[in-house]
Backbone as a printed PyTorch tensor [residue, N CA C, xyz], in Angstrom:
tensor([[[-160.5910,  111.8410,   36.4960],
         [-160.5620,  110.6240,   35.7180],
         [-161.1990,  110.8700,   34.3500]],

        [[-160.6140,  110.2540,   33.3420],
         [-161.1760,  110.3550,   31.9960],
         [-162.5670,  109.7420,   31.9710]],

        [[-163.4510,  110.3940,   31.2470],
         [-164.8200,  109.8990,   31.1350],
         [-165.0670,  109.1560,   29.8180]],

        [[-164.1670,  109.3580,   28.8530],
         [-164.3520,  108.7630,   27.5370],
         [-162.9820,  108.3840,   26.9870]],

        [[-162.9420,  107.3650,   26.1380],
         [-161.6710,  106.9180,   25.5790],
         [-161.8590,  106.4730,   24.1350]],

        [[-160.7910,  106.6100,   23.3700],
         [-160.7790,  106.0480,   22.0240],
         [-159.5290,  105.1910,   21.8660]],

        [[-159.6640,  104.1550,   21.0620],
         [-158.5840,  103.2150,   20.8050],
         [-158.4820,  103.0580,   19.2940]],

        [[-157.2670,  103.1820,   18.7710],
         [-157.0600,  103.0630,   17.3260],
         [-155.9060,  102.0940,   17.0790]],

        [[-156.1710,  101.0830,   16.2880],
         [-155.1460,  100.1090,   15.9030],
         [-154.7020,  100.4270,   14.4810]],

        [[-153.3900,  100.3240,   14.2420],
         [-152.8710,  100.5550,   12.8950],
         [-151.5670,   99.8060,   12.7190]],

        [[-151.1800,   99.6390,   11.4650],
         [-149.9520,   98.9220,   11.1020],
         [-149.0910,   99.8560,   10.2690]],

        [[-147.8300,   99.9460,   10.6500],
         [-146.9090,  100.8510,    9.9740],
         [-146.1920,  100.1070,    8.8380]],

        [[-145.8650,  100.8280,    7.7890],
         [-145.0960,  100.2420,    6.6920],
         [-143.6870,   99.9070,    7.1790]],

        [[-143.0520,   98.9770,    6.4720],
         [-141.6870,   98.5620,    6.7960],
         [-140.7690,   99.7800,    6.9260]],

        [[-139.9700,   99.8200,    7.9770],
         [-138.9720,  100.8690,    8.2310],
         [-139.5620,  102.2480,    8.5070]],

        [[-140.8370,  102.3410,    8.8670],
         [-141.4630,  103.6380,    9.1570],
         [-141.8310,  103.8030,   10.6320]],

        [[-141.4920,  102.8350,   11.4670],
         [-141.8670,  102.8810,   12.8760],
         [-141.3030,  104.0780,   13.6200]],

        [[-140.0240,  104.3630,   13.4450],
         [-139.4010,  105.4830,   14.1640],
         [-140.0450,  106.8070,   13.7680]],

        [[-140.3450,  106.9760,   12.4950],
         [-140.9850,  108.2090,   12.0270],
         [-142.3960,  108.3530,   12.6120]],

        [[-143.1200,  107.2460,   12.6790],
         [-144.4550,  107.2690,   13.2720],
         [-144.3790,  107.6390,   14.7590]],

        [[-143.4620,  107.0240,   15.4880],
         [-143.3130,  107.3100,   16.9150],
         [-142.9570,  108.7740,   17.1470]],

        [[-142.1050,  109.3350,   16.3080],
         [-141.7580,  110.7560,   16.4140],
         [-142.9750,  111.6290,   16.1570]],

        [[-143.7780,  111.2790,   15.1650],
         [-144.9830,  112.0660,   14.8650],
         [-145.9240,  112.0890,   16.0660]],

        [[-146.1150,  110.9520,   16.7200],
         [-146.9720,  110.9140,   17.9130],
         [-146.3540,  111.7180,   19.0490]],

        [[-145.0490,  111.5930,   19.2320],
         [-144.3650,  112.3180,   20.3040],
         [-144.4900,  113.8280,   20.1090]],

        [[-144.4360,  114.2700,   18.8640],
         [-144.4630,  115.7050,   18.5620],
         [-145.8690,  116.2840,   18.4560]],

        [[-146.8780,  115.4490,   18.3980],
         [-148.2530,  115.9260,   18.2440],
         [-148.7790,  116.4190,   19.5930]],

        [[-149.2190,  117.6690,   19.6710],
         [-149.7770,  118.1510,   20.9440],
         [-151.1160,  117.4740,   21.2280]],

        [[-151.5060,  117.4710,   22.4970],
         [-152.8140,  116.9260,   22.8470],
         [-153.9000,  117.7710,   22.2020]],

        [[-154.9510,  117.1290,   21.7690],
         [-156.0920,  117.8260,   21.1870],
         [-156.9220,  118.4490,   22.3060]],

        [[-157.6980,  119.4840,   21.9780],
         [-158.5670,  120.1130,   22.9740],
         [-159.4760,  119.0620,   23.6030]],

        [[-159.5320,  119.0430,   24.9180],
         [-160.3730,  118.0940,   25.6360],
         [-159.7280,  116.7450,   25.8930]],

        [[-158.5270,  116.5280,   25.3460],
         [-157.8130,  115.2630,   25.5460],
         [-156.9750,  115.3680,   26.8150]],

        [[-157.1390,  114.4130,   27.7100],
         [-156.4070,  114.4180,   28.9720],
         [-155.0370,  113.7700,   28.8460]],

        [[-154.9000,  112.8500,   27.9190],
         [-153.6370,  112.1470,   27.7330],
         [-153.7700,  111.1210,   26.6340]],

        [[-152.6320,  110.5240,   26.2880],
         [-152.6070,  109.5550,   25.2030],
         [-151.4800,  108.5650,   25.4550]],

        [[-151.6800,  107.3270,   25.0720],
         [-150.6370,  106.3050,   25.1310],
         [-150.4840,  105.6870,   23.7520]],

        [[-149.2450,  105.3900,   23.3840],
         [-148.9500,  104.6860,   22.1400],
         [-148.2960,  103.3670,   22.5270]],

        [[-148.8700,  102.2730,   22.0800],
         [-148.4050,  100.9400,   22.4460],
         [-147.9560,  100.2190,   21.1800]],

        [[-146.7850,   99.6110,   21.2400],
         [-146.2960,   98.8090,   20.1170],
         [-146.6560,   97.3600,   20.4150]],

        [[-147.6010,   96.8030,   19.6680],
         [-148.1240,   95.4720,   19.9630],
         [-147.4620,   94.3640,   19.1540]],

        [[-146.7010,   94.7460,   18.1580],
         [-146.0290,   93.7980,   17.2770],
         [-144.8990,   94.5730,   16.6140]],

        [[-144.1080,   93.9120,   15.8030],
         [-142.9880,   94.5830,   15.1450],
         [-143.4330,   95.8260,   14.3780]],

        [[-144.6120,   95.7580,   13.7300],
         [-145.0790,   96.8930,   12.9350],
         [-146.5000,   97.3110,   13.2770]],

        [[-147.0610,   96.7710,   14.3380],
         [-148.4350,   97.1070,   14.7050],
         [-148.4530,   97.9260,   15.9960]],

        [[-149.3120,   98.9410,   16.0070],
         [-149.4270,   99.8470,   17.1450],
         [-150.8850,  100.0060,   17.5410]],

        [[-151.0690,  100.5110,   18.7470],
         [-152.3860,  100.8590,   19.2520],
         [-152.2370,  102.1880,   19.9940]],

        [[-153.0600,  103.1550,   19.6500],
         [-153.0680,  104.4420,   20.3480],
         [-154.3380,  104.5130,   21.1850]],

        [[-154.1900,  104.9540,   22.4280],
         [-155.3250,  105.0820,   23.3350],
         [-155.3850,  106.5280,   23.8010]],

        [[-156.5250,  107.1600,   23.5750],
         [-156.7330,  108.5370,   24.0170],
         [-157.7120,  108.5810,   25.1740]],

        [[-157.4860,  109.5090,   26.0880],
         [-158.3490,  109.6910,   27.2560],
         [-158.9210,  111.1020,   27.2050]],

        [[-160.2400,  111.2140,   27.3680],
         [-160.9530,  112.4550,   27.0910],
         [-161.8180,  112.9030,   28.2600]],

        [[-162.0660,  114.2220,   28.3110],
         [-162.9960,  114.8010,   29.2880],
         [-164.4090,  114.2690,   29.0900]],

        [[-164.7840,  114.0750,   27.8180],
         [-166.1610,  113.6930,   27.5030],
         [-166.2440,  113.1900,   26.0670]],

        [[-167.3680,  112.5790,   25.7420],
         [-167.6140,  112.1700,   24.3630],
         [-167.6690,  113.3950,   23.4550]],

        [[-168.2790,  114.4810,   23.9310],
         [-168.3570,  115.7090,   23.1310],
         [-166.9710,  116.2370,   22.7850]],

        [[-166.0280,  116.1370,   23.7320],
         [-164.6600,  116.5890,   23.4640],
         [-164.0320,  115.7640,   22.3460]],

        [[-164.2410,  114.4600,   22.3810],
         [-163.7240,  113.5900,   21.3250],
         [-164.3420,  113.9450,   19.9820]],

        [[-165.6460,  114.0990,   19.9530],
         [-166.3450,  114.4380,   18.7060],
         [-165.8330,  115.7680,   18.1580]],

        [[-165.6520,  116.7530,   19.0170],
         [-165.1690,  118.0730,   18.5860],
         [-163.7470,  118.0110,   18.0350]],

        [[-162.9540,  117.0650,   18.5340],
         [-161.5550,  116.9570,   18.1020],
         [-161.3870,  116.1300,   16.8290]],

        [[-162.4440,  115.5190,   16.3420],
         [-162.3100,  114.6460,   15.1650],
         [-161.6580,  115.3240,   13.9620]],

        [[-162.0320,  116.5510,   13.5990],
         [-161.3530,  117.1670,   12.4520],
         [-159.8350,  117.2830,   12.6520]],

        [[-159.4020,  117.6300,   13.8640],
         [-157.9660,  117.7340,   14.1430],
         [-157.3110,  116.3530,   14.1320]],

        [[-158.0160,  115.3460,   14.6350],
         [-157.4670,  113.9840,   14.6170],
         [-157.3520,  113.4660,   13.1850]],

        [[-158.3240,  113.7770,   12.3470],
         [-158.2650,  113.3720,   10.9400],
         [-157.1110,  114.0760,   10.2390]],

        [[-156.8900,  115.3450,   10.5600],
         [-155.7540,  116.0750,    9.9800],
         [-154.4340,  115.4180,   10.3920]],

        [[-154.3360,  114.9950,   11.6570],
         [-153.1240,  114.2950,   12.1030],
         [-152.9750,  112.9770,   11.3500]],

        [[-154.0620,  112.2210,   11.2280],
         [-154.0120,  110.9650,   10.4810],
         [-153.5580,  111.2150,    9.0450]],

        [[-154.0730,  112.2580,    8.4230],
         [-153.6660,  112.5780,    7.0540],
         [-152.1650,  112.8530,    6.9710]],

        [[-151.5900,  113.4210,    8.0420],
         [-150.1560,  113.7410,    8.0420],
         [-149.2830,  112.4950,    8.1810]],

        [[-149.8390,  111.3960,    8.6860],
         [-149.0600,  110.1580,    8.8430],
         [-149.5700,  109.0230,    7.9540]],

        [[-150.5920,  109.2900,    7.1800],
         [-151.2380,  108.2430,    6.3730],
         [-150.2430,  107.5010,    5.4780]],

        [[-149.2670,  108.1990,    4.9200],
         [-148.3060,  107.5510,    4.0240],
         [-147.3580,  106.6030,    4.7670]],

        [[-147.3670,  106.6330,    6.1060],
         [-146.5440,  105.7190,    6.9020],
         [-147.2810,  104.4190,    7.2240]],

        [[-148.5950,  104.3980,    6.9620],
         [-149.4350,  103.2870,    7.4000],
         [-149.8000,  102.3470,    6.2640]],

        [[-149.9750,  101.0830,    6.6310],
         [-150.4080,  100.0490,    5.7020],
         [-151.9090,   99.8480,    5.8320]],

        [[-152.5520,   99.5360,    4.7530],
         [-153.9810,   99.2300,    4.8110],
         [-154.1980,   97.9540,    5.6250]],

        [[-155.1130,   98.0170,    6.5850],
         [-155.4700,   96.8400,    7.3850],
         [-156.3580,   95.9210,    6.5550]],

        [[-157.3610,   96.5160,    5.9160],
         [-158.2590,   95.7810,    5.0230],
         [-158.9900,   96.8050,    4.1660]],

        [[-159.5870,   96.3760,    3.0450],
         [-160.3480,   97.3240,    2.2230],
         [-161.5220,   97.9470,    2.9860]],

        [[-162.1170,   97.1810,    3.9050],
         [-163.2520,   97.7030,    4.6710],
         [-162.8160,   98.7470,    5.7010]],

        [[-161.6890,   98.5050,    6.3700],
         [-161.2290,   99.3870,    7.4460],
         [-160.3460,  100.5260,    6.9540]],

        [[-159.5850,  100.2990,    5.9160],
         [-158.5860,  101.2820,    5.5080],
         [-157.3380,  101.1200,    6.3600]],

        [[-156.7400,  102.2380,    6.8120],
         [-155.4710,  102.1710,    7.5470],
         [-155.6420,  102.1830,    9.0620]],

        [[-156.8780,  102.3380,    9.5580],
         [-157.0910,  102.3240,   11.0090],
         [-158.2940,  101.4650,   11.3760]],

        [[-158.2500,  100.9500,   12.5870],
         [-159.3670,  100.2190,   13.1820],
         [-159.6490,  100.9230,   14.5050]],

        [[-160.7080,  101.7210,   14.5550],
         [-160.9530,  102.6130,   15.6920],
         [-162.2060,  102.2300,   16.4690]],

        [[-162.1240,  102.4200,   17.7760],
         [-163.2420,  102.1920,   18.6950],
         [-163.2630,  103.3310,   19.7010]],

        [[-164.4130,  103.5940,   20.2870],
         [-164.4830,  104.5710,   21.3820],
         [-165.6600,  104.2250,   22.2770]],

        [[-165.5960,  104.7270,   23.5100],
         [-166.6850,  104.4840,   24.4400],
         [-166.3920,  105.0780,   25.8000]],

        [[-167.3720,  105.0170,   26.6980],
         [-167.1930,  105.5750,   28.0370],
         [-166.2280,  104.7270,   28.8670]],

        [[-165.4540,  105.3890,   29.7040],
         [-164.5670,  104.6960,   30.6350],
         [-165.4220,  104.2170,   31.8080]],

        [[-165.4350,  102.9330,   32.0420],
         [-166.2490,  102.3710,   33.1180],
         [-165.4640,  102.1840,   34.4090]],

        [[-164.2040,  101.7770,   34.2950],
         [-163.3630,  101.5240,   35.4580],
         [-161.9440,  101.9820,   35.2050]],

        [[-161.2930,  102.4020,   36.2590],
         [-159.8530,  102.6390,   36.2340],
         [-159.3180,  102.0330,   37.5100]],

        [[-158.4260,  101.0690,   37.3920],
         [-157.8570,  100.3960,   38.5530],
         [-156.3920,  100.8040,   38.6490]],

        [[-156.0100,  101.3570,   39.7880],
         [-154.6440,  101.8510,   39.9480],
         [-153.7590,  100.8070,   40.6240]],

        [[-152.4830,  101.0950,   40.6710],
         [-151.4850,  100.2260,   41.2750],
         [-151.7870,   99.9690,   42.7520]],

        [[-152.4330,  100.8970,   43.3930],
         [-152.7070,  100.7900,   44.8230],
         [-154.0890,  100.1940,   45.0980]],

        [[-154.6020,   99.4160,   44.1250],
         [-155.8960,   98.7400,   44.2540],
         [-157.0600,   99.6930,   44.4520]],

        [[-156.9100,  100.8990,   43.9660],
         [-158.0010,  101.8560,   44.0130],
         [-158.8220,  101.6910,   42.7460]],

        [[-160.1020,  101.5080,   42.9010],
         [-160.9970,  101.3600,   41.7550],
         [-161.8750,  102.5930,   41.6910]],

        [[-161.9310,  103.1910,   40.5180],
         [-162.8470,  104.3120,   40.3210],
         [-163.5900,  104.0730,   39.0260]],

        [[-164.7520,  104.6460,   38.9180],
         [-165.5100,  104.4730,   37.6890],
         [-166.9240,  104.9600,   37.8280]],

        [[-167.6230,  104.8620,   36.7210],
         [-168.9760,  105.4070,   36.6700],
         [-170.0420,  104.3530,   36.9210]],

        [[-169.6790,  103.1050,   37.0280],
         [-170.7300,  102.1110,   37.1860],
         [-170.2970,  100.8750,   37.7670]]])
């Protein structure tokens, strides 16, 4: 089970959604990343969720994640002057509830 997760919200520029989705599909997992989901929450808004071995793995992957962001930055719209083009959060995974009512977690 993933021990750490990050969530990033962003908004794509008009007519850039397909290109953004391809970039995520083609991006290999970063070292220490167990998996990733890309969710389309609105016509042009997305949320990416990463699952990690540990907080240290996420921290170590930040330079590679920033490089990936730089490669897609021109596809994204500014959310606000304070946030820029992403709204990111991260923290420990406390629970994972599966389809079969199995609950696992650290607390």
